[in-house]
Structures are given as C-alpha cells and as structure tokens.
Amino acid sequence: MKFNELGLSSTLLSAIERSGFEEATPIQAETIPLGLQGKDVIGQAQTGTGKTAAFGLPMLEKIDAGKRILQGLVVAPTRELAIQTQEELFRLGRDKKIRVQAVYGGADIGRQIKGLKDNPHIVVGTPGRLIDHINRRTLKLGTVELLVLDEADEMLNMGFLEDIEKIISQVPSERQTLLFSATMPPAIKNIGVKFMRDPEHVKIKAKEMTADLIDQFYVRSKDYEKFDVMTRLLDVQSPDLTIVFGRTKRRVDELARGLEARGYKAEGIHGDLSQQKRMSVLRSFKNGNLDILVATDVAARGLDISGVTHVYNYDIPQDPESYVHRIGRTGRAGKGGMSVTFVTPNEMGYLHVIESLTKKRMSPLRPPTEKEAFHGKLGLAMESVGEKLEQNGLDKYLASAEVLLEKYSAQDLAALLLKTISKDPEDAVPVKITPERPLPSPKSGGFNKNKRHSSGGNRQRKDGRSSQYRGKNNKNSGGSSSGNGSYNKGKKNYSSKRSNDKGRGFVIREKGNN
C-alpha cells in the first residue's frame, strides 16, 4: 500500500518521500489509519518492520505545532532506540516544525533539562531517565495526548514494569495509547486491559515476520573451535558490513579484542560501556570505519543500520524470538542478507525450534579450510592492490621502486606486497575465547518457544535494587566439520560446494532434500 492511500497530509507525505520510503510495510498499513482515527492500538511486529513510522506518523499528524506544549510521549527500552526514534521523528516532522527531545541515561541531565524547558512537542525517553525527570519535576506529562510504548516486551524483560506504570499514571487518562511489542506475554496483555481503551490488536503474521530475503545457515562446531571457524568464514565470504552476536558482555569484549588482534576492523558494544563510547562505536560502524560490530542482544535491540550484509550468531539465542531480531539487522529495504549461526551438538534442539518459528530451514554450512581461507584473503588482497593502483598518486615512489627492481625481482616484490596486505595465516595471533556454560536441553523443560528465559542477568536499578531481567544474549556453539568437502554419514550423502555468490561460503547439500 502506498503512503498516499493512508490519509496523511501532504506535508508528511513530502517528508516520507524525502526519506526514501516508497510503500508502507504491513504494520504501517494497518496501524497508521487506526492511529489517525484516534484509536488505541496494540501492534505486534518484529524489529525492523517500520514500527517507528507506524506510530510516529499518526503522532506527528496530530501534533499542533502552534502549541508549545508537550503533546506526545514515546517510551523506549534502550538509549540507542530512544536516540534513533528521536532522529526519525525529527526528520519526518521537520516540515511541520515539530520539536522532539530525547532523554536517556548516561547523558548530561543538565542539557536534557534545558531542552525540556524549551517545551518540545514530543519527548522520547527510557523509563529510568523519564522517572528521574518526573521526580525532579523537570518533566510534566499533564498535557500528553498520545502515549507510545515501544518494544514493550523488552522493557518488561529489563525489569521496567513498575517504572512504566508510574509513567502512565502521570499521563492524562483521556489520551490515545499505542503499544508495540514483538511478543504478547500476559504482562503485555495486562497493560492493554489496565491502561488502554478497547485497543485494536494488529498482529503481523509469522510468515510476514520471517526474513525471506535472508539466506540462513548453521555451522556445527565445538565452543573452542568457533572463533577460528568464524574468522575463516570472514576471510572467504568477505562481508561488507557485519554484526556478530555474543551471549554475554565478556564474550563481546573477548570477541572484539580477538578480531582486532587478527587484523579485522571490529569493536564491541554492550550495556557496561559509557553512552559516549557506544555512540562513538555505532557512528564508526555506520560511517564504514568499522567492518564488524560485536554486540549483545540488548545493546543491539532496535538498531537501524543500513547496509549490513552478514549476521553471525556466535552464540545461538536461547529465545527463538531473539533470533528473528538478530537476523533482522540484515536483509532490509528489499535487499538480501546472510546469517550464520554456530551450534554445538547439544544445542541442535534450539536450532529446530527456531526453524519452527521462522518456518524456514537453515542450511548446513561446511566451514572453509585454512587453505581455502588463505585463498580468500589473497583474493581480497589482489582486489585491494587493483583499487589502490587505480587511485594512482605513485609518482613520488617510482624512483625508489626502480632501485628495488634492480635488487629484487618484480615477482618477489609483488608476492611481498600480497603477503603484507593479506597477512600470512602462519603469523595469526592465537586467540582464546572463554567457554560459556552450555544451554540446557530443550527437552529438559528449560526452553519454551513461547516464553522468554532468564540467562541469570541482573539489571541494577537507579534506586540501588537489583532487578532480574531475562537476558537474550545466549550461548551456543557452532560446529566445524572437517574433511575434503564430501563424506558419508549413515544413510545421508553430503557434498560441499563453494557458491559462486560472494558471501555464501560452503554449503552442505543433503541428497534428496534441498
């Protein structure tokens, strides 16, 4: 459905066109008309389906820019999502001169107070920082007409239920409420019953949530093998922009350091980093100064980064919904993508439940050998040499080059250049990643595809209390299969094949079953 069929004003349609949006996503097409009618809405859809515009456009349409009072409030689970929401609302509402202020922890509260005194039309904030401003009386919600709870299930998982209820209690009862959530646990339904008026429930079906444009693969390997297997895949697939998901903060730190030691442009983000550091890393990644972003699920939740071609699940998620969120970082805006999930033998049960949820089987992937990875590196090095030669600017080096050619052969010099650029695998820095405790077997009752699970993480609240939240950074391992590309296992005949498409790697084909 086209945006001009949804009843939006010409001012907003111009902003939408300028932003590059063409057709409304399913959640947008169903939610925007209801929002414009003033109805309360519960929208159930995955990250990456365009929820910000789904609630943002009705909100911007209803804002009276001539009234310098707070009219809209958006509550988001993370700082990154709050910032991105603020930026998108500002971009879409610029022609209407809508003022949007973001408030979140880890940033200068004095500057936020100054911004709030300037009477923004919309405030976007995280629960903890919104409560801080409410307690300081620097934020008064008595004039809010439209309330949005974004990623509501994530906020509940992070222990924000009491904060959300306190925030809602400060908003007038005569308001419109839009709630968005990837899943619909009982606590979310209770919010709908308690704080919403006959809400319309918009649910995007599972087949629409599945990323059909994403090629999904898995690799079986033991935990201690995964890092070397992953780096060989990186060398062969040569992804343009990559996100690697780790289960824990420690895992993210170790992976980022290990990748950097091996010569990759990589950095990690997780909740223990300062806001300034996290934003700096994200900026570098978006600008192309980093090739690999290593992240926990919570840190990457809601990130909208275009151009991601590959997602590597270093640890398989315990919660299958998290898998959909992870791979949704790629395959956006009609473009293809690829995901590779590492699985240890005892975690295959989790893999099968994920396949059941996404309604799509993952293809087994044979990791490349060291020799194949080395050839992949050489190919990239030769491409790099060609690109640098095209840039020219070599005149001032020609005289020295003549001197070298008198002493050494051109072939030896070219070989040295390739060795320097590609980094000889024999010189690779040893990297040891601390093993993680295996996930419990799904058959043991430790797994429910309809329920989120705790990884035992604690979130420290601002009042000093420690609240349990269900972490989604999960453990896994991927499996490395050795061999020359084809082998027999029982009645199945496997053969490996190097795809001609960049970024695919080595697919294990199962006879009689594509």
XYZ file of C-alpha atoms in Angstrom:
514
model
C 0.000 0.000 0.000
C 1.239 3.484 -0.874
C 1.597 6.088 1.870
C -0.673 8.490 -0.028
C -3.528 5.994 0.484
C -3.316 6.181 4.282
C -4.852 9.614 4.844
C -1.672 11.514 5.673
C -1.200 15.225 4.977
C 0.834 16.469 2.033
C 3.440 17.865 4.442
C 4.160 14.450 5.910
C 3.978 12.760 2.508
C 6.737 15.085 1.307
C 8.884 14.149 4.310
C 8.218 10.440 3.667
C 9.244 10.766 0.027
C 12.381 12.686 1.000
C 13.277 9.903 3.453
C 13.188 7.371 0.620
C 10.137 5.407 1.790
C 8.007 4.064 -1.047
C 5.436 1.562 0.155
C 4.101 1.107 3.667
C 5.096 -2.072 5.491
C 2.260 -4.329 6.765
C 2.437 -2.921 10.298
C 2.389 0.646 8.931
C -0.502 -0.009 6.546
C -2.671 -1.443 9.322
C -1.641 0.817 12.208
C -1.477 4.308 10.668
C -5.198 4.545 9.708
C -6.228 3.355 13.187
C -3.839 5.848 14.780
C -5.235 8.680 12.702
C -8.752 7.722 13.846
C -7.675 8.174 17.462
C -7.982 4.510 18.424
C -5.776 2.724 20.924
C -3.649 0.108 19.176
C -1.577 -2.910 20.213
C 0.846 -3.643 17.384
C 2.655 -6.968 17.369
C 5.581 -6.993 14.953
C 9.296 -7.650 14.887
C 12.074 -5.077 14.982
C 12.904 -3.833 11.505
C 9.307 -3.764 10.243
C 8.927 0.018 10.385
C 7.238 0.489 13.755
C 8.701 3.958 14.327
C 6.859 5.356 11.307
C 3.799 3.275 12.248
C 3.328 5.236 15.468
C 5.353 8.311 14.525
C 3.310 9.425 11.527
C -0.073 9.454 13.348
C 1.598 11.258 16.256
C 3.181 13.884 14.001
C -0.109 14.328 12.138
C -1.958 15.092 15.367
C 0.610 17.427 16.910
C -0.412 21.099 16.845
C 2.913 22.792 16.160
C 1.425 26.162 17.138
C 1.042 24.996 20.753
C 4.417 24.921 22.505
C 3.408 22.236 24.986
C 4.247 18.567 25.343
C 1.724 16.560 23.327
C 3.411 13.213 22.610
C 5.466 10.791 24.732
C 7.400 7.755 23.471
C 8.869 5.282 25.983
C 11.680 3.076 24.616
C 13.790 0.364 26.326
C 17.295 1.472 25.330
C 19.270 4.660 24.800
C 20.094 3.725 21.222
C 16.457 3.144 20.310
C 15.413 6.389 22.008
C 18.017 8.332 20.032
C 17.088 6.714 16.733
C 13.379 7.301 17.353
C 14.045 10.950 18.158
C 16.078 11.342 14.970
C 13.397 9.752 12.770
C 10.560 11.758 14.324
C 12.597 14.939 13.872
C 13.317 14.081 10.239
C 9.678 13.280 9.430
C 8.297 16.250 11.393
C 10.814 18.870 10.282
C 8.489 20.474 7.727
C 5.811 20.854 10.412
C 8.448 22.343 12.728
C 7.853 19.657 15.349
C 10.335 19.814 18.217
C 11.480 16.441 19.605
C 13.606 15.933 22.735
C 15.278 12.662 23.751
C 16.068 11.868 27.399
C 18.083 8.818 28.430
C 20.604 7.673 30.993
C 24.335 8.077 30.538
C 23.989 11.592 29.123
C 24.226 15.063 30.665
C 20.953 15.515 32.543
C 21.520 19.278 32.750
C 21.429 19.568 28.973
C 18.261 17.461 28.890
C 16.631 19.707 31.483
C 17.468 22.711 29.341
C 15.901 21.003 26.336
C 12.740 20.182 28.286
C 12.422 23.808 29.395
C 12.239 24.701 25.695
C 8.806 22.999 25.596
C 9.232 20.236 22.982
C 6.141 18.820 21.278
C 7.375 15.233 21.734
C 9.634 13.579 24.319
C 11.284 10.221 23.639
C 12.900 8.582 26.632
C 13.987 5.487 28.508
C 11.955 4.566 31.610
C 14.673 5.242 34.179
C 15.566 8.701 32.905
C 11.890 9.652 32.432
C 11.280 8.770 36.090
C 14.302 10.883 37.081
C 12.853 13.908 35.294
C 9.384 13.296 36.718
C 10.827 13.144 40.249
C 12.832 16.332 39.621
C 9.672 17.969 38.272
C 11.558 18.850 35.098
C 9.087 16.765 33.075
C 5.330 17.173 33.480
C 3.084 14.875 31.473
C -0.275 16.518 32.145
C -0.676 17.734 28.548
C 0.270 14.478 26.775
C -2.389 13.425 24.274
C -0.659 10.445 22.663
C 1.445 7.852 24.533
C 3.597 5.238 22.791
C 5.187 2.200 24.471
C 7.764 0.847 22.022
C 9.340 -2.628 22.384
C 7.120 -3.193 25.420
C 8.168 -6.818 25.905
C 11.815 -5.773 26.005
C 11.077 -3.162 28.683
C 9.353 -5.804 30.791
C 12.262 -8.206 30.314
C 14.615 -5.486 31.566
C 12.587 -5.005 34.766
C 10.867 -1.717 33.889
C 7.236 -2.684 34.647
C 6.957 -0.534 37.787
C 8.578 2.426 36.024
C 6.205 2.093 33.067
C 3.173 2.025 35.351
C 4.421 5.092 37.208
C 4.973 6.964 33.931
C 1.495 6.026 32.663
C -0.033 7.230 35.939
C 1.357 10.717 35.216
C -0.311 10.881 31.779
C -3.955 12.040 31.487
C -6.474 9.185 31.284
C -8.074 10.901 28.288
C -5.340 10.067 25.826
C -4.552 7.785 22.923
C -2.174 4.885 23.599
C -0.177 2.896 21.066
C 1.729 -0.161 22.302
C 4.198 -2.137 20.185
C 5.700 -5.472 21.116
C 7.363 -8.368 19.307
C 5.657 -10.896 21.575
C 2.472 -10.828 23.606
C 3.148 -12.284 27.093
C 0.455 -11.966 29.810
C 2.077 -8.852 31.316
C 1.692 -7.007 27.999
C -1.943 -8.059 27.751
C -2.478 -6.779 31.302
C -1.148 -3.363 30.296
C -3.635 -3.360 27.431
C -6.515 -4.195 29.773
C -5.446 -1.816 32.546
C -4.284 1.259 30.644
C -5.901 1.161 27.178
C -9.426 1.731 25.886
C -10.741 -1.099 23.704
C -7.447 -1.412 21.832
C -7.328 -2.736 18.285
C -4.860 -5.635 18.038
C -2.736 -5.560 14.888
C -0.649 -8.690 14.514
C 1.777 -9.295 11.688
C 1.643 -12.989 10.858
C 4.688 -15.143 11.299
C 5.191 -15.546 7.565
C 5.472 -11.772 7.289
C 7.937 -11.667 10.191
C 10.261 -14.189 8.583
C 13.092 -12.612 6.650
C 12.598 -14.336 3.299
C 15.446 -12.395 1.716
C 17.975 -13.697 4.240
C 19.959 -16.840 3.464
C 20.141 -18.693 6.784
C 22.903 -21.185 7.541
C 24.219 -23.031 10.569
C 27.634 -24.433 11.401
C 28.172 -27.273 13.869
C 31.315 -26.896 15.958
C 32.616 -27.158 19.474
C 32.796 -23.992 21.519
C 36.600 -23.739 21.413
C 36.604 -24.071 17.610
C 34.136 -21.317 16.826
C 36.462 -18.321 16.716
C 38.848 -19.822 14.187
C 35.947 -21.133 12.116
C 34.303 -17.707 12.118
C 37.460 -15.890 11.039
C 37.928 -18.351 8.174
C 34.356 -17.686 7.089
C 35.005 -13.946 7.260
C 38.044 -14.386 5.013
C 36.133 -16.399 2.416
C 32.832 -14.530 2.500
C 34.431 -11.079 2.787
C 31.253 -9.378 4.069
C 30.901 -5.631 3.612
C 29.277 -4.848 6.959
C 28.847 -7.450 9.693
C 27.255 -7.820 13.123
C 28.461 -10.617 15.407
C 26.169 -11.501 18.316
C 27.606 -12.828 21.581
C 25.731 -14.111 24.593
C 27.444 -12.089 27.320
C 29.333 -8.849 27.814
C 32.515 -10.790 28.497
C 32.024 -12.707 25.285
C 31.572 -9.485 23.313
C 34.739 -7.952 24.781
C 36.811 -11.056 24.046
C 35.469 -11.421 20.504
C 36.109 -7.757 19.689
C 39.671 -7.916 21.037
C 40.334 -11.188 19.234
C 39.057 -9.919 15.895
C 41.081 -6.740 16.237
C 44.199 -8.802 17.061
C 43.628 -10.798 13.865
C 43.550 -7.609 11.807
C 39.812 -7.031 11.405
C 38.258 -3.616 11.958
C 35.989 -4.571 14.848
C 34.604 -3.109 18.067
C 32.010 -4.223 20.584
C 29.035 -2.638 22.327
C 27.190 -3.729 25.454
C 25.451 -2.197 28.435
C 28.569 -1.602 30.534
C 30.079 0.857 28.059
C 29.501 4.569 28.535
C 26.893 6.187 26.341
C 29.592 8.286 24.663
C 31.603 5.165 23.797
C 28.585 3.283 22.489
C 27.536 6.139 20.246
C 31.106 6.556 19.014
C 31.286 2.866 18.044
C 27.905 2.985 16.306
C 28.913 6.116 14.409
C 32.114 4.437 13.214
C 30.143 1.380 12.110
C 27.517 3.407 10.250
C 30.200 5.505 8.550
C 32.082 2.427 7.350
C 35.136 2.933 9.552
C 34.400 -0.428 11.180
C 33.659 -3.643 9.301
C 32.425 -5.711 12.244
C 30.208 -4.743 15.172
C 30.158 -7.234 18.057
C 27.111 -6.840 20.285
C 24.878 -8.334 22.928
C 21.182 -8.626 22.101
C 20.156 -5.843 24.459
C 22.761 -3.415 23.108
C 21.726 -4.090 19.507
C 17.974 -4.024 20.130
C 16.263 -1.528 17.861
C 19.381 -0.542 15.939
C 18.537 0.613 12.434
C 21.749 0.348 10.446
C 21.505 0.110 6.690
C 23.906 -1.933 4.601
C 24.508 -4.853 6.984
C 25.185 -7.845 4.732
C 26.009 -10.584 7.249
C 24.964 -11.552 10.765
C 26.991 -14.141 12.686
C 25.352 -15.699 15.743
C 28.481 -16.714 17.620
C 26.155 -17.944 20.365
C 22.778 -19.378 19.416
C 19.947 -17.479 21.136
C 18.067 -19.315 23.846
C 14.925 -17.392 22.933
C 13.855 -18.044 19.307
C 12.269 -14.588 19.092
C 15.736 -13.124 19.638
C 16.937 -14.987 16.566
C 14.398 -13.152 14.422
C 15.526 -9.842 15.911
C 19.160 -10.666 15.251
C 18.881 -11.682 11.611
C 16.522 -8.749 11.060
C 19.601 -6.494 11.227
C 20.269 -7.565 7.621
C 18.030 -8.171 4.615
C 16.388 -4.753 4.959
C 14.769 -2.462 2.422
C 14.304 -5.276 -0.072
C 17.979 -6.233 -0.067
C 19.321 -9.707 0.598
C 21.430 -10.756 3.526
C 23.029 -13.760 5.143
C 23.049 -15.190 8.656
C 25.348 -17.871 10.049
C 24.554 -19.473 13.406
C 27.145 -21.541 15.285
C 25.634 -24.536 17.054
C 27.196 -27.125 19.355
C 25.880 -30.673 19.014
C 23.822 -30.450 22.217
C 22.155 -27.220 21.013
C 20.568 -28.663 17.882
C 17.209 -28.728 19.688
C 17.254 -24.933 19.869
C 18.008 -24.786 16.164
C 14.955 -26.889 15.338
C 12.653 -24.701 17.474
C 13.984 -21.584 15.723
C 13.283 -23.208 12.352
C 9.754 -23.964 13.519
C 9.199 -20.326 14.475
C 10.607 -18.831 11.272
C 9.059 -21.541 9.092
C 12.343 -21.789 7.263
C 15.039 -24.440 7.481
C 18.611 -23.354 7.945
C 21.089 -24.924 5.546
C 24.168 -26.650 6.995
C 27.397 -24.887 6.119
C 30.805 -26.545 5.907
C 33.469 -24.200 7.244
C 36.315 -23.446 4.846
C 39.699 -24.998 5.498
C 42.721 -22.870 6.378
C 43.893 -23.205 2.782
C 40.545 -22.027 1.404
C 40.507 -19.116 3.849
C 44.026 -18.183 2.780
C 42.973 -18.086 -0.881
C 40.044 -15.900 0.150
C 42.451 -13.482 1.804
C 44.650 -13.453 -1.283
C 41.679 -12.636 -3.474
C 40.818 -9.656 -1.293
C 44.448 -8.536 -1.269
C 44.601 -8.602 -5.064
C 41.373 -6.589 -5.269
C 42.872 -4.087 -2.826
C 46.041 -3.754 -4.936
C 43.947 -3.111 -8.034
C 41.892 -0.433 -6.279
C 44.991 1.320 -4.974
C 46.617 1.287 -8.417
C 43.527 2.929 -9.883
C 43.856 5.719 -7.329
C 47.356 6.416 -8.755
C 49.452 9.024 -6.885
C 52.529 6.811 -7.208
C 54.846 9.231 -8.971
C 56.905 10.101 -5.903
C 57.583 6.397 -5.246
C 58.704 5.427 -8.757
C 62.394 6.277 -8.243
C 62.597 4.099 -5.132
C 60.725 1.361 -6.944
C 63.396 1.377 -9.662
C 66.069 0.862 -7.011
C 64.184 -2.120 -5.566
C 63.712 -3.645 -9.014
C 67.463 -3.569 -9.561
C 67.951 -5.690 -6.415
C 64.840 -7.896 -6.415
C 62.551 -9.461 -8.977
C 59.158 -7.909 -9.686
C 57.550 -11.245 -8.778
C 59.163 -11.295 -5.318
C 58.140 -7.697 -4.658
C 54.550 -8.402 -5.719
C 54.485 -11.503 -3.508
C 55.766 -9.469 -0.549
C 53.061 -6.862 -1.169
C 50.353 -9.542 -1.163
C 51.773 -11.151 1.976
C 51.803 -7.802 3.751
C 48.210 -6.959 2.793
C 46.675 -10.396 3.275
C 48.513 -11.297 6.498
C 50.075 -14.749 6.446
C 47.936 -17.242 8.433
C 51.127 -18.582 9.988
C 51.525 -15.195 11.680
C 47.964 -15.198 13.068
C 47.730 -14.161 16.710
C 46.429 -17.008 18.931
C 43.027 -16.085 20.356
C 41.338 -17.897 23.233
C 37.680 -17.222 23.956
C 36.467 -18.176 27.439
C 33.981 -21.070 27.185
C 30.366 -20.401 28.147
C 28.166 -22.807 30.057
C 26.074 -24.892 27.615
C 22.391 -24.118 27.285
C 20.037 -26.578 28.992
C 18.500 -29.145 26.712
C 15.109 -28.047 25.327
C 13.779 -31.468 26.285
C 14.610 -30.828 29.946
C 11.935 -28.163 30.193
C 14.429 -25.317 30.159
C 13.086 -23.989 26.905
C 9.702 -22.824 25.708
C 9.349 -21.282 22.311
C 6.513 -19.088 23.553
C 8.315 -17.807 26.634
C 11.391 -15.734 27.206
C 14.013 -17.069 29.556
C 16.442 -15.652 32.008
C 20.133 -16.001 31.486
C 20.588 -15.001 35.086
C 21.470 -11.381 34.382
C 20.846 -8.591 36.844
C 19.967 -5.084 35.902
C 20.990 -2.527 38.520
C 18.161 -0.099 39.045
C 18.731 3.541 39.776
C 17.438 3.074 43.334
C 20.154 0.546 44.058
C 17.926 -2.511 43.881
C 18.886 -5.337 41.599
C 16.058 -6.497 39.354
C 16.148 -9.732 37.410
C 15.647 -9.460 33.692
C 15.537 -12.070 31.040
C 18.732 -11.611 29.126
C 18.674 -12.553 25.498
C 22.361 -12.897 24.852
C 22.539 -16.581 24.551
C 25.040 -19.259 24.358
C 25.800 -21.504 21.571
C 28.476 -23.012 19.609
C 28.916 -23.761 16.043
C 30.211 -26.831 14.577
C 33.044 -27.336 12.450
C 33.002 -30.227 10.052
C 36.291 -31.342 8.750
C 37.029 -33.173 5.574
C 37.703 -32.596 1.942
C 34.208 -31.500 1.025
C 32.300 -34.741 0.842
C 31.687 -37.545 3.260
C 29.154 -40.218 4.214
C 27.228 -40.177 7.443
C 24.786 -43.030 7.922
C 22.354 -43.069 5.043
C 22.952 -39.437 4.115
C 25.368 -38.343 1.489
C 26.800 -34.874 1.978
C 28.802 -32.895 -0.508
C 30.173 -29.410 -0.114
C 30.020 -26.800 -2.771
C 31.592 -23.375 -2.961
C 28.919 -20.982 -4.133
C 29.703 -18.512 -6.852
C 27.845 -15.836 -4.930
C 30.013 -13.702 -2.686
C 29.324 -14.246 0.960
C 27.747 -17.674 0.788
C 30.599 -19.934 1.686
C 30.469 -23.709 1.629
C 27.026 -25.289 1.709
C 26.490 -28.894 2.688
C 23.888 -30.300 0.330
C 21.797 -33.176 1.627
C 20.950 -35.686 -1.048
C 17.283 -35.755 -1.961
C 16.457 -32.768 0.234
C 17.144 -29.253 -0.945
